[in-house]
PDB file of C-alpha atoms in Angstrom:
ATOM      1  CA  MET A 204       0.000   0.000   0.000  1.00  0.00           C
ATOM      2  CA  ILE A 205       1.255   3.474  -0.853  1.00  0.00           C
ATOM      3  CA  ASN A 206       1.917   5.704   2.128  1.00  0.00           C
ATOM      4  CA  SER A 207       0.016   8.889   1.318  1.00  0.00           C
ATOM      5  CA  ASN A 208      -1.296  11.889   3.201  1.00  0.00           C
ATOM      6  CA  VAL A 209      -3.840  12.720   0.542  1.00  0.00           C
ATOM      7  CA  PHE A 210      -6.787  12.389   2.922  1.00  0.00           C
ATOM      8  CA  ASP A 211      -5.323  14.299   5.880  1.00  0.00           C
ATOM      9  CA  TYR A 212      -7.110  17.572   5.110  1.00  0.00           C
ATOM     10  CA  ILE A 213     -10.286  15.741   4.132  1.00  0.00           C
ATOM     11  CA  ASN A 214     -10.308  13.946   7.479  1.00  0.00           C
ATOM     12  CA  VAL A 215      -9.909  17.204   9.399  1.00  0.00           C
ATOM     13  CA  LEU A 216     -12.607  18.915   7.326  1.00  0.00           C
ATOM     14  CA  ASP A 217     -14.867  15.917   7.934  1.00  0.00           C
ATOM     15  CA  LYS A 218     -14.375  16.093  11.700  1.00  0.00           C
ATOM     16  CA  ALA A 219     -14.964  19.851  11.661  1.00  0.00           C
ATOM     17  CA  ALA A 220     -18.171  19.409   9.641  1.00  0.00           C
ATOM     18  CA  ASP A 221     -19.386  16.735  12.073  1.00  0.00           C
ATOM     19  CA  ALA A 222     -18.660  19.064  14.978  1.00  0.00           C
ATOM     20  CA  SER A 223     -20.471  21.919  13.264  1.00  0.00           C
ATOM     21  CA  TRP A 224     -23.501  19.685  12.655  1.00  0.00           C
ATOM     22  CA  THR A 225     -23.501  18.660  16.326  1.00  0.00           C
ATOM     23  CA  ARG A 226     -23.196  22.308  17.350  1.00  0.00           C
ATOM     24  CA  ASN A 227     -26.320  23.072  15.300  1.00  0.00           C
ATOM     25  CA  GLU A 228     -28.154  20.435  17.329  1.00  0.00           C
ATOM     26  CA  VAL A 229     -26.839  21.834  20.628  1.00  0.00           C
ATOM     27  CA  LEU A 230     -27.782  25.412  19.718  1.00  0.00           C
ATOM     28  CA  SER A 231     -31.227  24.282  18.544  1.00  0.00           C
ATOM     29  CA  ASN A 232     -31.675  22.540  21.887  1.00  0.00           C
ATOM     30  CA  ASN A 233     -30.809  25.799  23.648  1.00  0.00           C
ATOM     31  CA  ILE A 234     -33.452  27.599  21.607  1.00  0.00           C
ATOM     32  CA  ALA A 235     -36.004  24.892  22.380  1.00  0.00           C
ATOM     33  CA  ASN A 236     -35.302  25.322  26.105  1.00  0.00           C
ATOM     34  CA  VAL A 237     -35.432  29.116  26.148  1.00  0.00           C
ATOM     35  CA  ASN A 238     -38.433  28.999  28.520  1.00  0.00           C
ATOM     36  CA  THR A 239     -37.276  26.091  30.700  1.00  0.00           C
ATOM     37  CA  PRO A 240     -36.620  27.372  34.232  1.00  0.00           C
ATOM     38  CA  GLY A 241     -33.079  26.672  35.431  1.00  0.00           C
ATOM     39  CA  TYR A 242     -31.850  25.496  32.010  1.00  0.00           C
ATOM     40  CA  LYS A 243     -28.205  26.340  31.335  1.00  0.00           C
ATOM     41  CA  ARG A 244     -27.135  26.872  27.754  1.00  0.00           C
ATOM     42  CA  GLN A 245     -24.718  24.463  26.141  1.00  0.00           C
ATOM     43  CA  ASP A 246     -22.131  24.866  23.440  1.00  0.00           C
ATOM     44  CA  LEU A 247     -19.438  22.882  21.648  1.00  0.00           C
ATOM     45  CA  ASN A 248     -15.705  23.578  21.898  1.00  0.00           C
ATOM     46  CA  PHE A 249     -14.315  21.871  18.775  1.00  0.00           C
ATOM     47  CA  GLU A 250     -12.487  24.963  17.518  1.00  0.00           C
ATOM     48  CA  ALA A 251     -10.479  25.213  20.743  1.00  0.00           C
ATOM     49  CA  GLU A 252      -9.637  21.507  20.566  1.00  0.00           C
ATOM     50  CA  LEU A 253      -8.505  21.800  16.928  1.00  0.00           C
ATOM     51  CA  GLU A 254      -6.478  24.930  17.642  1.00  0.00           C
ATOM     52  CA  ARG A 255      -4.773  23.208  20.566  1.00  0.00           C
ATOM     53  CA  ALA A 256      -3.979  20.154  18.446  1.00  0.00           C
ATOM     54  CA  LEU A 257      -2.615  22.195  15.523  1.00  0.00           C
ATOM     55  CA  GLY A 258      -0.685  24.657  17.618  1.00  0.00           C
ATOM     56  CA  HIS A 259       1.441  22.191  19.561  1.00  0.00           C
ATOM     57  CA  SER A 260       4.569  22.894  17.524  1.00  0.00           C
ATOM     58  CA  LYS A 261       5.531  26.143  15.866  1.00  0.00           C
ATOM     59  CA  TYR A 262       8.382  24.468  13.995  1.00  0.00           C
ATOM     60  CA  LYS A 263       6.189  22.277  11.792  1.00  0.00           C
ATOM     61  CA  THR A 264       4.460  23.142   8.562  1.00  0.00           C
ATOM     62  CA  MET A 265       0.668  23.065   8.429  1.00  0.00           C
ATOM     63  CA  ASP A 266       0.886  19.904   6.309  1.00  0.00           C
ATOM     64  CA  GLN A 267       2.932  18.218   9.028  1.00  0.00           C
ATOM     65  CA  LYS A 268       0.543  19.385  11.755  1.00  0.00           C
ATOM     66  CA  VAL A 269      -2.513  18.144   9.865  1.00  0.00           C
ATOM     67  CA  GLY A 270      -0.732  14.874   9.145  1.00  0.00           C
ATOM     68  CA  ASP A 271      -0.091  14.418  12.858  1.00  0.00           C
ATOM     69  CA  LEU A 272      -3.794  14.819  13.615  1.00  0.00           C
ATOM     70  CA  LYS A 273      -4.622  11.413  12.163  1.00  0.00           C
ATOM     71  CA  ASP A 274      -3.182   9.855  15.302  1.00  0.00           C
ATOM     72  CA  LYS A 275      -5.142  12.108  17.615  1.00  0.00           C
ATOM     73  CA  HIS A 276      -8.761  11.857  18.471  1.00  0.00           C
ATOM     74  CA  LEU A 277     -10.292  15.249  17.920  1.00  0.00           C
ATOM     75  CA  LYS A 278     -13.513  15.247  19.864  1.00  0.00           C
ATOM     76  CA  ALA A 279     -16.064  17.978  20.028  1.00  0.00           C
ATOM     77  CA  ARG A 280     -17.205  18.295  23.597  1.00  0.00           C
ATOM     78  CA  VAL A 281     -20.495  19.695  24.762  1.00  0.00           C
ATOM     79  CA  VAL A 282     -19.948  22.134  27.603  1.00  0.00           C
ATOM     80  CA  ASN A 283     -22.495  23.668  29.945  1.00  0.00           C
ATOM     81  CA  ASP A 284     -22.458  27.399  30.534  1.00  0.00           C
ATOM     82  CA  TYR A 285     -22.936  27.609  34.281  1.00  0.00           C
ATOM     83  CA  SER A 286     -22.254  31.314  34.456  1.00  0.00           C
ATOM     84  CA  ASN A 287     -24.343  33.159  36.941  1.00  0.00           C
ATOM     85  CA  PHE A 288     -25.210  35.702  34.287  1.00  0.00           C
ATOM     86  CA  SER A 289     -28.899  35.649  33.480  1.00  0.00           C
ATOM     87  CA  TYR A 290     -31.432  38.278  32.536  1.00  0.00           C
ATOM     88  CA  ARG A 291     -34.115  36.170  34.124  1.00  0.00           C
ATOM     89  CA  THR A 292     -35.101  35.311  37.648  1.00  0.00           C
ATOM     90  CA  ASP A 293     -35.799  31.655  36.808  1.00  0.00           C
ATOM     91  CA  GLY A 294     -32.074  30.851  36.422  1.00  0.00           C
ATOM     92  CA  ASN A 295     -32.228  30.190  32.675  1.00  0.00           C
ATOM     93  CA  ASN A 296     -29.258  31.796  30.914  1.00  0.00           C
ATOM     94  CA  VAL A 297     -30.346  31.370  27.284  1.00  0.00           C
ATOM     95  CA  ASP A 298     -30.584  34.612  25.323  1.00  0.00           C
ATOM     96  CA  ILE A 299     -32.704  33.857  22.255  1.00  0.00           C
ATOM     97  CA  ASP A 300     -31.156  36.604  20.123  1.00  0.00           C
ATOM     98  CA  THR A 301     -27.607  35.449  20.853  1.00  0.00           C
ATOM     99  CA  GLU A 302     -28.533  31.818  20.158  1.00  0.00           C
ATOM    100  CA  ASN A 303     -30.158  32.701  16.825  1.00  0.00           C
ATOM    101  CA  VAL A 304     -27.126  34.713  15.690  1.00  0.00           C
ATOM    102  CA  THR A 305     -24.750  31.951  16.825  1.00  0.00           C
ATOM    103  CA  LEU A 306     -26.855  29.331  15.046  1.00  0.00           C
ATOM    104  CA  ALA A 307     -26.868  31.335  11.800  1.00  0.00           C
ATOM    105  CA  ALA A 308     -23.083  31.835  11.986  1.00  0.00           C
ATOM    106  CA  ASN A 309     -22.577  28.126  12.627  1.00  0.00           C
ATOM    107  CA  GLN A 310     -24.765  27.207   9.657  1.00  0.00           C
ATOM    108  CA  LEU A 311     -22.591  29.398   7.437  1.00  0.00           C
ATOM    109  CA  LYS A 312     -19.505  27.690   8.854  1.00  0.00           C
ATOM    110  CA  TYR A 313     -21.012  24.275   8.088  1.00  0.00           C
ATOM    111  CA  GLN A 314     -21.779  25.309   4.508  1.00  0.00           C
ATOM    112  CA  GLY A 315     -18.191  26.526   4.096  1.00  0.00           C
ATOM    113  CA  LEU A 316     -16.818  23.253   5.454  1.00  0.00           C
ATOM    114  CA  MET A 317     -18.986  21.261   3.054  1.00  0.00           C
ATOM    115  CA  GLU A 318     -17.810  23.404   0.146  1.00  0.00           C
ATOM    116  CA  GLY A 319     -14.221  22.782   1.248  1.00  0.00           C
ATOM    117  CA  LEU A 320     -14.834  19.022   1.354  1.00  0.00           C
ATOM    118  CA  ASN A 321     -16.427  19.088  -2.088  1.00  0.00           C
ATOM    119  CA  ALA A 322     -13.472  21.063  -3.462  1.00  0.00           C
ATOM    120  CA  GLU A 323     -11.002  18.542  -2.007  1.00  0.00           C
ATOM    121  CA  PHE A 324     -12.877  15.647  -3.605  1.00  0.00           C
ATOM    122  CA  LYS A 325     -13.011  17.478  -6.943  1.00  0.00           C
ATOM    123  CA  ASN A 326      -9.244  17.960  -6.728  1.00  0.00           C
ATOM    124  CA  LEU A 327      -8.777  14.248  -6.052  1.00  0.00           C
ATOM    125  CA  GLN A 328     -11.055  13.386  -8.937  1.00  0.00           C
ATOM    126  CA  MET A 329      -9.128  15.677 -11.263  1.00  0.00           C
ATOM    127  CA  VAL A 330      -5.790  14.170 -10.201  1.00  0.00           C
ATOM    128  CA  THR A 331      -6.995  10.597 -10.670  1.00  0.00           C
ATOM    129  CA  LYS A 332      -8.393  11.368 -14.136  1.00  0.00           C
ATOM    130  CA  SER A 333      -5.093  12.837 -15.296  1.00  0.00           C
ATOM    131  CA  SER A 334      -3.049   9.919 -13.951  1.00  0.00           C
TER     132      SER A 334
END
């Protein structure tokens, strides 16, 4: 078998798209619980996990860093926002306007990730046709 890193970026884009999809679900759950007393909003921290994994060595190229990620398990983690900040007396800390803006931004991110994945597969297809 040929040792190739051709799928390294595709794998990272795939994990990022999965995390973005999961974040949509988490944010939608926050919106659904906007009137639930005591509910604490949740979010996903995949970007921080990816940044930590990629930033571990400043002396490597991005290709090397992405190649190293195949051995790591990048996991998006759902985190609860237990901050005491709340506009409401019922203890719920979900702000519907903030959640809607965050959800819209995340949907745009997901669309961009899917376009990136499609572009990578088109590049692979083009390379295999010319070989």
